[in-house]
Amino acid sequence: QVQLVESGGGWVQAGGSLRLSCLASGSIVSLNTMAWYRQAPGTQRELVAVISSDGSTRAADPVKGRFTISRDAAKNTVYLQMNRLNPEDTGDYYCYAYVRTAGTYTAYWGQGTQVTVSS
């Protein structure tokens, strides 16, 4: 089994910054693609940013230039640095990882961490 545990969410005023972390643990052979998604109340979950095993990244248009995804392979951790936050960034943020365990690849999700941006 693999667990993804997010941390770093909270409340911040518009214009502020937060850094989310997601630690993967368990029976991991390798971590492939990792990503952050978010879901605001009453909306569908949407991709925020993704990072491949080779370090290449892609961010959704609403967060380009403000959010940066990175990973520390040695720590099995992915980060999301969020700058110049605005109220539209409010939501639950979820970590995603495509994980190779013994003999198979499986997608895993974290439990989510809440981000609230006040105007």
GROMACS .gro file of N, CA, C and O in nm:
model
  476
    1GLN      N    1   0.082  -0.119   0.000
    1GLN     CA    2   0.000   0.000   0.000
    1GLN      C    3   0.086   0.125   0.000
    1GLN      O    4   0.199   0.124   0.045
    2VAL      N    5   0.030   0.231  -0.055
    2VAL     CA    6   0.099   0.360  -0.063
    2VAL      C    7   0.009   0.466  -0.003
    2VAL      O    8  -0.113   0.466  -0.025
    3GLN      N    9   0.068   0.557   0.072
    3GLN     CA   10  -0.007   0.667   0.131
    3GLN      C   11   0.054   0.799   0.082
    3GLN      O   12   0.175   0.812   0.072
    4LEU      N   13  -0.034   0.893   0.053
    4LEU     CA   14   0.007   1.030   0.019
    4LEU      C   15  -0.051   1.121   0.127
    4LEU      O   16  -0.173   1.120   0.149
    5VAL      N   17   0.034   1.198   0.190
    5VAL     CA   18  -0.010   1.286   0.297
    5VAL      C   19   0.029   1.428   0.263
    5VAL      O   20   0.149   1.460   0.252
    6GLU      N   21  -0.073   1.515   0.246
    6GLU     CA   22  -0.049   1.655   0.216
    6GLU      C   23  -0.039   1.737   0.344
    6GLU      O   24  -0.097   1.700   0.447
    7SER      N   25   0.032   1.847   0.335
    7SER     CA   26   0.040   1.942   0.445
    7SER      C   27   0.068   2.080   0.388
    7SER      O   28   0.105   2.093   0.271
    8GLY      N   29   0.048   2.181   0.471
    8GLY     CA   30   0.083   2.317   0.430
    8GLY      C   31  -0.034   2.406   0.395
    8GLY      O   32  -0.017   2.525   0.368
    9GLY      N   33  -0.155   2.350   0.391
    9GLY     CA   34  -0.271   2.433   0.362
    9GLY      C   35  -0.302   2.527   0.478
    9GLY      O   36  -0.242   2.518   0.586
   10GLY      N   37  -0.396   2.616   0.454
   10GLY     CA   38  -0.434   2.709   0.559
   10GLY      C   39  -0.503   2.831   0.503
   10GLY      O   40  -0.553   2.829   0.390
   11TRP      N   41  -0.506   2.934   0.585
   11TRP     CA   42  -0.572   3.059   0.549
   11TRP      C   43  -0.467   3.164   0.518
   11TRP      O   44  -0.366   3.176   0.590
   12VAL      N   45  -0.491   3.241   0.413
   12VAL     CA   46  -0.397   3.347   0.378
   12VAL      C   47  -0.474   3.460   0.312
   12VAL      O   48  -0.580   3.438   0.250
   13GLN      N   49  -0.424   3.579   0.326
   13GLN     CA   50  -0.486   3.693   0.258
   13GLN      C   51  -0.444   3.698   0.112
   13GLN      O   52  -0.337   3.648   0.075
   14ALA      N   53  -0.527   3.759   0.031
   14ALA     CA   54  -0.495   3.774  -0.111
   14ALA      C   55  -0.359   3.841  -0.128
   14ALA      O   56  -0.327   3.935  -0.055
   15GLY      N   57  -0.282   3.787  -0.221
   15GLY     CA   58  -0.147   3.837  -0.242
   15GLY      C   59  -0.041   3.760  -0.167
   15GLY      O   60   0.079   3.776  -0.193
   16GLY      N   61  -0.083   3.676  -0.074
   16GLY     CA   62   0.010   3.600   0.007
   16GLY      C   63   0.056   3.472  -0.060
   16GLY      O   64   0.023   3.444  -0.177
   17SER      N   65   0.132   3.393   0.015
   17SER     CA   66   0.191   3.270  -0.037
   17SER      C   67   0.169   3.154   0.058
   17SER      O   68   0.156   3.174   0.180
   18LEU      N   69   0.165   3.036   0.003
   18LEU     CA   70   0.163   2.912   0.080
   18LEU      C   71   0.247   2.809   0.005
   18LEU      O   72   0.260   2.814  -0.118
   19ARG      N   73   0.300   2.713   0.080
   19ARG     CA   74   0.374   2.604   0.019
   19ARG      C   75   0.313   2.473   0.066
   19ARG      O   76   0.312   2.444   0.186
   20LEU      N   77   0.262   2.396  -0.029
   20LEU     CA   78   0.206   2.265   0.002
   20LEU      C   79   0.312   2.158  -0.017
   20LEU      O   80   0.397   2.168  -0.105
   21SER      N   81   0.304   2.055   0.067
   21SER     CA   82   0.393   1.940   0.055
   21SER      C   83   0.310   1.813   0.051
   21SER      O   84   0.201   1.806   0.108
   22CYS      N   85   0.362   1.713  -0.017
   22CYS     CA   86   0.296   1.583  -0.023
   22CYS      C   87   0.403   1.475  -0.013
   22CYS      O   88   0.489   1.464  -0.100
   23LEU      N   89   0.395   1.398   0.095
   23LEU     CA   90   0.491   1.291   0.121
   23LEU      C   91   0.429   1.158   0.083
   23LEU      O   92   0.320   1.124   0.131
   24ALA      N   93   0.499   1.084  -0.002
   24ALA     CA   94   0.455   0.950  -0.040
   24ALA      C   95   0.532   0.847   0.041
   24ALA      O   96   0.654   0.857   0.055
   25SER      N   97   0.459   0.749   0.094
   25SER     CA   98   0.525   0.644   0.173
   25SER      C   99   0.457   0.510   0.147
   25SER      O  100   0.345   0.505   0.097
   26GLY      N  101   0.527   0.403   0.182
   26GLY     CA  102   0.472   0.270   0.164
   26GLY      C  103   0.557   0.186   0.070
   26GLY      O  104   0.676   0.209   0.055
   27SER      N  105   0.494   0.095   0.002
   27SER     CA  106   0.564  -0.002  -0.083
   27SER      C  107   0.592   0.056  -0.221
   27SER      O  108   0.537   0.012  -0.322
   28ILE      N  109   0.682   0.155  -0.224
   28ILE     CA  110   0.710   0.229  -0.346
   28ILE      C  111   0.837   0.176  -0.411
   28ILE      O  112   0.941   0.171  -0.348
   29VAL      N  113   0.825   0.138  -0.538
   29VAL     CA  114   0.945   0.106  -0.616
   29VAL      C  115   0.994   0.233  -0.683
   29VAL      O  116   1.113   0.265  -0.680
   30SER      N  117   0.903   0.307  -0.745
   30SER     CA  118   0.939   0.436  -0.802
   30SER      C  119   0.814   0.521  -0.815
   30SER      O  120   0.703   0.470  -0.827
   31LEU      N  121   0.836   0.654  -0.811
   31LEU     CA  122   0.728   0.749  -0.831
   31LEU      C  123   0.739   0.805  -0.972
   31LEU      O  124   0.844   0.858  -1.008
   32ASN      N  125   0.637   0.791  -1.049
   32ASN     CA  126   0.638   0.847  -1.184
   32ASN      C  127   0.579   0.987  -1.180
   32ASN      O  128   0.625   1.073  -1.105
   33THR      N  129   0.476   1.012  -1.256
   33THR     CA  130   0.415   1.144  -1.258
   33THR      C  131   0.353   1.176  -1.122
   33THR      O  132   0.288   1.092  -1.061
   34MET      N  133   0.374   1.300  -1.079
   34MET     CA  134   0.308   1.351  -0.959
   34MET      C  135   0.241   1.482  -0.995
   34MET      O  136   0.286   1.552  -1.086
   35ALA      N  137   0.136   1.514  -0.924
   35ALA     CA  138   0.059   1.633  -0.961
   35ALA      C  139  -0.018   1.686  -0.843
   35ALA      O  140  -0.035   1.618  -0.741
   36TRP      N  141  -0.064   1.809  -0.859
   36TRP     CA  142  -0.157   1.871  -0.766
   36TRP      C  143  -0.285   1.903  -0.841
   36TRP      O  144  -0.282   1.957  -0.953
   37TYR      N  145  -0.396   1.870  -0.778
   37TYR     CA  146  -0.529   1.905  -0.826
   37TYR      C  147  -0.597   1.990  -0.719
   37TYR      O  148  -0.556   1.989  -0.603
   38ARG      N  149  -0.703   2.059  -0.759
   38ARG     CA  150  -0.781   2.132  -0.660
   38ARG      C  151  -0.929   2.123  -0.695
   38ARG      O  152  -0.966   2.100  -0.810
   39GLN      N  153  -1.007   2.145  -0.592
   39GLN     CA  154  -1.153   2.140  -0.608
   39GLN      C  155  -1.216   2.246  -0.520
   39GLN      O  156  -1.203   2.240  -0.397
   40ALA      N  157  -1.282   2.340  -0.584
   40ALA     CA  158  -1.358   2.441  -0.510
   40ALA      C  159  -1.499   2.389  -0.486
   40ALA      O  160  -1.547   2.302  -0.560
   41PRO      N  161  -1.569   2.440  -0.385
   41PRO     CA  162  -1.705   2.394  -0.357
   41PRO      C  163  -1.794   2.405  -0.480
   41PRO      O  164  -1.797   2.509  -0.547
   42GLY      N  165  -1.864   2.297  -0.512
   42GLY     CA  166  -1.957   2.299  -0.623
   42GLY      C  167  -1.895   2.287  -0.760
   42GLY      O  168  -1.964   2.304  -0.860
   43THR      N  169  -1.766   2.259  -0.765
   43THR     CA  170  -1.699   2.247  -0.895
   43THR      C  171  -1.631   2.111  -0.906
   43THR      O  172  -1.619   2.037  -0.808
   44GLN      N  173  -1.586   2.080  -1.027
   44GLN     CA  174  -1.514   1.955  -1.048
   44GLN      C  175  -1.367   1.973  -1.011
   44GLN      O  176  -1.313   2.084  -1.013
   45ARG      N  177  -1.304   1.864  -0.977
   45ARG     CA  178  -1.161   1.866  -0.949
   45ARG      C  179  -1.086   1.901  -1.077
   45ARG      O  180  -1.117   1.848  -1.185
   46GLU      N  181  -0.987   1.990  -1.064
   46GLU     CA  182  -0.912   2.034  -1.181
   46GLU      C  183  -0.763   2.023  -1.157
   46GLU      O  184  -0.716   2.037  -1.044
   47LEU      N  185  -0.690   2.001  -1.265
   47LEU     CA  186  -0.546   1.993  -1.256
   47LEU      C  187  -0.487   2.131  -1.230
   47LEU      O  188  -0.525   2.228  -1.295
   48VAL      N  189  -0.394   2.136  -1.138
   48VAL     CA  190  -0.322   2.261  -1.109
   48VAL      C  191  -0.184   2.257  -1.175
   48VAL      O  192  -0.146   2.348  -1.248
   49ALA      N  193  -0.108   2.153  -1.146
   49ALA     CA  194   0.027   2.142  -1.202
   49ALA      C  195   0.071   1.997  -1.195
   49ALA      O  196   0.026   1.921  -1.108
   50VAL      N  197   0.160   1.960  -1.287
   50VAL     CA  198   0.207   1.822  -1.295
   50VAL      C  199   0.358   1.823  -1.316
   50VAL      O  200   0.412   1.913  -1.382
   51ILE      N  201   0.424   1.722  -1.260
   51ILE     CA  202   0.569   1.707  -1.278
   51ILE      C  203   0.600   1.562  -1.311
   51ILE      O  204   0.551   1.470  -1.243
   52SER      N  205   0.678   1.542  -1.414
   52SER     CA  206   0.715   1.407  -1.455
   52SER      C  207   0.836   1.358  -1.377
   52SER      O  208   0.900   1.434  -1.305
   53SER      N  209   0.866   1.231  -1.396
   53SER     CA  210   0.981   1.173  -1.325
   53SER      C  211   1.112   1.236  -1.371
   53SER      O  212   1.210   1.235  -1.297
   54ASP      N  213   1.114   1.292  -1.494
   54ASP     CA  214   1.235   1.356  -1.541
   54ASP      C  215   1.243   1.503  -1.502
   54ASP      O  216   1.337   1.573  -1.539
   55GLY      N  217   1.144   1.550  -1.427
   55GLY     CA  218   1.146   1.687  -1.378
   55GLY      C  219   1.074   1.788  -1.464
   55GLY      O  220   1.063   1.905  -1.425
   56SER      N  221   1.025   1.748  -1.579
   56SER     CA  222   0.952   1.843  -1.662
   56SER      C  223   0.818   1.876  -1.597
   56SER      O  224   0.757   1.789  -1.534
   57THR      N  225   0.775   1.999  -1.613
   57THR     CA  226   0.655   2.046  -1.544
   57THR      C  227   0.557   2.112  -1.640
   57THR      O  228   0.594   2.157  -1.749
   58ARG      N  229   0.435   2.117  -1.595
   58ARG     CA  230   0.331   2.188  -1.670
   58ARG      C  231   0.232   2.241  -1.569
   58ARG      O  232   0.196   2.171  -1.474
   59ALA      N  233   0.188   2.365  -1.589
   59ALA     CA  234   0.093   2.427  -1.498
   59ALA      C  235  -0.031   2.470  -1.575
   59ALA      O  236  -0.023   2.506  -1.693
   60ALA      N  237  -0.145   2.466  -1.508
   60ALA     CA  238  -0.269   2.512  -1.568
   60ALA      C  239  -0.264   2.662  -1.591
   60ALA      O  240  -0.197   2.735  -1.517
   61ASP      N  241  -0.336   2.708  -1.692
   61ASP     CA  242  -0.330   2.850  -1.727
   61ASP      C  243  -0.361   2.944  -1.610
   61ASP      O  244  -0.294   3.046  -1.594
   62PRO      N  245  -0.462   2.915  -1.526
   62PRO     CA  246  -0.495   3.010  -1.418
   62PRO      C  247  -0.382   3.031  -1.317
   62PRO      O  248  -0.385   3.129  -1.243
   63VAL      N  249  -0.287   2.939  -1.311
   63VAL     CA  250  -0.182   2.950  -1.209
   63VAL      C  251  -0.043   2.972  -1.267
   63VAL      O  252   0.054   2.988  -1.191
   64LYS      N  253  -0.033   2.975  -1.399
   64LYS     CA  254   0.098   2.994  -1.461
   64LYS      C  255   0.161   3.125  -1.416
   64LYS      O  256   0.095   3.228  -1.412
   65GLY      N  257   0.288   3.116  -1.382
   65GLY     CA  258   0.359   3.235  -1.336
   65GLY      C  259   0.340   3.264  -1.189
   65GLY      O  260   0.409   3.350  -1.134
   66ARG      N  261   0.249   3.194  -1.123
   66ARG     CA  262   0.226   3.214  -0.978
   66ARG      C  263   0.258   3.090  -0.896
   66ARG      O  264   0.308   3.100  -0.785
   67PHE      N  265   0.229   2.972  -0.951
   67PHE     CA  266   0.250   2.846  -0.879
   67PHE      C  267   0.366   2.770  -0.943
   67PHE      O  268   0.382   2.769  -1.066
   68THR      N  269   0.444   2.703  -0.860
   68THR     CA  270   0.555   2.623  -0.908
   68THR      C  271   0.551   2.486  -0.842
   68THR      O  272   0.547   2.477  -0.718
   69ILE      N  273   0.554   2.382  -0.924
   69ILE     CA  274   0.559   2.246  -0.871
   69ILE      C  275   0.703   2.197  -0.877
   69ILE      O  276   0.777   2.226  -0.973
   70SER      N  277   0.743   2.123  -0.775
   70SER     CA  278   0.877   2.066  -0.771
   70SER      C  279   0.872   1.935  -0.694
   70SER      O  280   0.772   1.905  -0.629
   71ARG      N  281   0.980   1.861  -0.701
   71ARG     CA  282   0.982   1.733  -0.630
   71ARG      C  283   1.122   1.707  -0.577
   71ARG      O  284   1.221   1.751  -0.635
   72ASP      N  285   1.126   1.633  -0.467
   72ASP     CA  286   1.251   1.586  -0.409
   72ASP      C  287   1.244   1.434  -0.413
   72ASP      O  288   1.176   1.373  -0.330
   73ALA      N  289   1.314   1.375  -0.509
   73ALA     CA  290   1.305   1.231  -0.528
   73ALA      C  291   1.357   1.155  -0.407
   73ALA      O  292   1.303   1.050  -0.371
   74ALA      N  293   1.460   1.207  -0.345
   74ALA     CA  294   1.518   1.138  -0.230
   74ALA      C  295   1.421   1.133  -0.113
   74ALA      O  296   1.428   1.041  -0.030
   75LYS      N  297   1.331   1.230  -0.106
   75LYS     CA  298   1.235   1.236   0.005
   75LYS      C  299   1.096   1.189  -0.035
   75LYS      O  300   1.004   1.196   0.046
   76ASN      N  301   1.080   1.144  -0.160
   76ASN     CA  302   0.948   1.101  -0.209
   76ASN      C  303   0.842   1.209  -0.184
   76ASN      O  304   0.730   1.180  -0.140
   77THR      N  305   0.880   1.333  -0.211
   77THR     CA  306   0.793   1.446  -0.178
   77THR      C  307   0.777   1.537  -0.300
   77THR      O  308   0.873   1.562  -0.373
   78VAL      N  309   0.655   1.585  -0.317
   78VAL     CA  310   0.626   1.685  -0.419
   78VAL      C  311   0.576   1.810  -0.349
   78VAL      O  312   0.508   1.801  -0.246
   79TYR      N  313   0.612   1.925  -0.404
   79TYR     CA  314   0.577   2.052  -0.345
   79TYR      C  315   0.495   2.136  -0.443
   79TYR      O  316   0.505   2.120  -0.564
   80LEU      N  317   0.419   2.229  -0.387
   80LEU     CA  318   0.352   2.329  -0.469
   80LEU      C  319   0.372   2.464  -0.401
   80LEU      O  320   0.314   2.488  -0.294
   81GLN      N  321   0.456   2.546  -0.460
   81GLN     CA  322   0.475   2.682  -0.409
   81GLN      C  323   0.372   2.771  -0.476
   81GLN      O  324   0.368   2.781  -0.598
   82MET      N  325   0.290   2.835  -0.394
   82MET     CA  326   0.181   2.917  -0.445
   82MET      C  327   0.204   3.062  -0.403
   82MET      O  328   0.207   3.092  -0.283
   83ASN      N  329   0.225   3.148  -0.501
   83ASN     CA  330   0.247   3.290  -0.476
   83ASN      C  331   0.135   3.373  -0.534
   83ASN      O  332   0.060   3.326  -0.621
   84ARG      N  333   0.124   3.496  -0.487
   84ARG     CA  334   0.022   3.589  -0.536
   84ARG      C  335  -0.115   3.523  -0.539
   84ARG      O  336  -0.187   3.527  -0.639
   85LEU      N  337  -0.149   3.462  -0.427
   85LEU     CA  338  -0.277   3.392  -0.417
   85LEU      C  339  -0.393   3.489  -0.427
   85LEU      O  340  -0.384   3.604  -0.380
   86ASN      N  341  -0.502   3.445  -0.486
   86ASN     CA  342  -0.625   3.524  -0.492
   86ASN      C  343  -0.742   3.438  -0.448
   86ASN      O  344  -0.730   3.315  -0.438
   87PRO      N  345  -0.856   3.498  -0.418
   87PRO     CA  346  -0.970   3.421  -0.365
   87PRO      C  347  -1.013   3.306  -0.457
   87PRO      O  348  -1.066   3.205  -0.408
   88GLU      N  349  -0.989   3.318  -0.587
   88GLU     CA  350  -1.027   3.210  -0.680
   88GLU      C  351  -0.941   3.085  -0.662
   88GLU      O  352  -0.975   2.979  -0.715
   89ASP      N  353  -0.833   3.096  -0.587
   89ASP     CA  354  -0.748   2.980  -0.558
   89ASP      C  355  -0.800   2.899  -0.439
   89ASP      O  356  -0.743   2.794  -0.407
   90THR      N  357  -0.903   2.947  -0.374
   90THR     CA  358  -0.959   2.877  -0.259
   90THR      C  359  -1.013   2.740  -0.299
   90THR      O  360  -1.080   2.728  -0.403
   91GLY      N  361  -0.985   2.639  -0.217
   91GLY     CA  362  -1.035   2.505  -0.244
   91GLY      C  363  -0.957   2.400  -0.169
   91GLY      O  364  -0.865   2.432  -0.092
   92ASP      N  365  -0.994   2.277  -0.193
   92ASP     CA  366  -0.920   2.164  -0.138
   92ASP      C  367  -0.817   2.121  -0.242
   92ASP      O  368  -0.851   2.099  -0.359
   93TYR      N  369  -0.694   2.106  -0.198
   93TYR     CA  370  -0.584   2.070  -0.288
   93TYR      C  371  -0.544   1.925  -0.262
   93TYR      O  372  -0.520   1.887  -0.146
   94TYR      N  373  -0.537   1.849  -0.370
   94TYR     CA  374  -0.510   1.707  -0.361
   94TYR      C  375  -0.381   1.670  -0.434
   94TYR      O  376  -0.357   1.716  -0.546
   95CYS      N  377  -0.304   1.587  -0.370
   95CYS     CA  378  -0.183   1.532  -0.431
   95CYS      C  379  -0.218   1.405  -0.507
   95CYS      O  380  -0.302   1.324  -0.461
   96TYR      N  381  -0.153   1.387  -0.621
   96TYR     CA  382  -0.172   1.269  -0.704
   96TYR      C  383  -0.035   1.211  -0.736
   96TYR      O  384   0.061   1.286  -0.760
   97ALA      N  385  -0.026   1.078  -0.737
   97ALA     CA  386   0.099   1.015  -0.776
   97ALA      C  387   0.070   0.886  -0.852
   97ALA      O  388  -0.020   0.810  -0.813
   98TYR      N  389   0.145   0.865  -0.957
   98TYR     CA  390   0.139   0.739  -1.033
   98TYR      C  391   0.260   0.659  -0.989
   98TYR      O  392   0.374   0.699  -1.016
   99VAL      N  393   0.231   0.550  -0.919
   99VAL     CA  394   0.335   0.483  -0.842
   99VAL      C  395   0.359   0.343  -0.896
   99VAL      O  396   0.265   0.267  -0.922
  100ARG      N  397   0.486   0.310  -0.906
  100ARG     CA  398   0.521   0.172  -0.936
  100ARG      C  399   0.545   0.099  -0.804
  100ARG      O  400   0.634   0.136  -0.727
  101THR      N  401   0.463   0.000  -0.782
  101THR     CA  402   0.485  -0.090  -0.670
  101THR      C  403   0.533  -0.223  -0.727
  101THR      O  404   0.555  -0.233  -0.847
  102ALA      N  405   0.546  -0.324  -0.646
  102ALA     CA  406   0.597  -0.451  -0.695
  102ALA      C  407   0.502  -0.508  -0.800
  102ALA      O  408   0.393  -0.552  -0.771
  103GLY      N  409   0.546  -0.502  -0.927
  103GLY     CA  410   0.470  -0.568  -1.032
  103GLY      C  411   0.364  -0.487  -1.100
  103GLY      O  412   0.305  -0.534  -1.198
  104THR      N  413   0.334  -0.365  -1.054
  104THR     CA  414   0.225  -0.292  -1.117
  104THR      C  415   0.240  -0.142  -1.096
  104THR      O  416   0.320  -0.098  -1.014
  105TYR      N  417   0.160  -0.067  -1.174
  105TYR     CA  418   0.152   0.078  -1.158
  105TYR      C  419   0.011   0.112  -1.112
  105TYR      O  420  -0.087   0.058  -1.165
  106THR      N  421   0.002   0.203  -1.015
  106THR     CA  422  -0.128   0.241  -0.961
  106THR      C  423  -0.130   0.390  -0.933
  106THR      O  424  -0.029   0.447  -0.891
  107ALA      N  425  -0.246   0.451  -0.954
  107ALA     CA  426  -0.265   0.592  -0.920
  107ALA      C  427  -0.316   0.605  -0.777
  107ALA      O  428  -0.405   0.529  -0.735
  108TYR      N  429  -0.257   0.699  -0.705
  108TYR     CA  430  -0.297   0.724  -0.567
  108TYR      C  431  -0.331   0.871  -0.548
  108TYR      O  432  -0.275   0.958  -0.616
  109TRP      N  433  -0.418   0.897  -0.452
  109TRP     CA  434  -0.459   1.032  -0.415
  109TRP      C  435  -0.436   1.054  -0.266
  109TRP      O  436  -0.455   0.961  -0.186
  110GLY      N  437  -0.402   1.176  -0.231
  110GLY     CA  438  -0.400   1.213  -0.091
  110GLY      C  439  -0.539   1.250  -0.044
  110GLY      O  440  -0.636   1.251  -0.121
  111GLN      N  441  -0.548   1.283   0.085
  111GLN     CA  442  -0.678   1.312   0.145
  111GLN      C  443  -0.719   1.458   0.125
  111GLN      O  444  -0.834   1.494   0.151
  112GLY      N  445  -0.626   1.540   0.081
  112GLY     CA  446  -0.657   1.680   0.055
  112GLY      C  447  -0.616   1.771   0.169
  112GLY      O  448  -0.617   1.732   0.286
  113THR      N  449  -0.583   1.893   0.133
  113THR     CA  450  -0.554   1.997   0.231
  113THR      C  451  -0.625   2.124   0.186
  113THR      O  452  -0.628   2.156   0.068
  114GLN      N  453  -0.684   2.193   0.279
  114GLN     CA  454  -0.769   2.307   0.245
  114GLN      C  455  -0.688   2.435   0.237
  114GLN      O  456  -0.604   2.464   0.324
  115VAL      N  457  -0.716   2.512   0.134
  115VAL     CA  458  -0.655   2.644   0.115
  115VAL      C  459  -0.768   2.746   0.106
  115VAL      O  460  -0.860   2.731   0.026
  116THR      N  461  -0.759   2.848   0.191
  116THR     CA  462  -0.858   2.955   0.190
  116THR      C  463  -0.787   3.087   0.171
  116THR      O  464  -0.697   3.121   0.249
  117VAL      N  465  -0.827   3.161   0.068
  117VAL     CA  466  -0.768   3.291   0.039
  117VAL      C  467  -0.875   3.397   0.055
  117VAL      O  468  -0.978   3.394  -0.012
  118SER      N  469  -0.853   3.489   0.146
  118SER     CA  470  -0.952   3.593   0.172
  118SER      C  471  -0.914   3.721   0.099
  118SER      O  472  -0.796   3.752   0.081
  119SER      N  473  -1.015   3.794   0.059
  119SER     CA  474  -0.991   3.919  -0.015
  119SER      C  475  -0.970   4.036   0.078
  119SER      O  476  -0.991   4.026   0.199
   0.00000   0.00000   0.00000
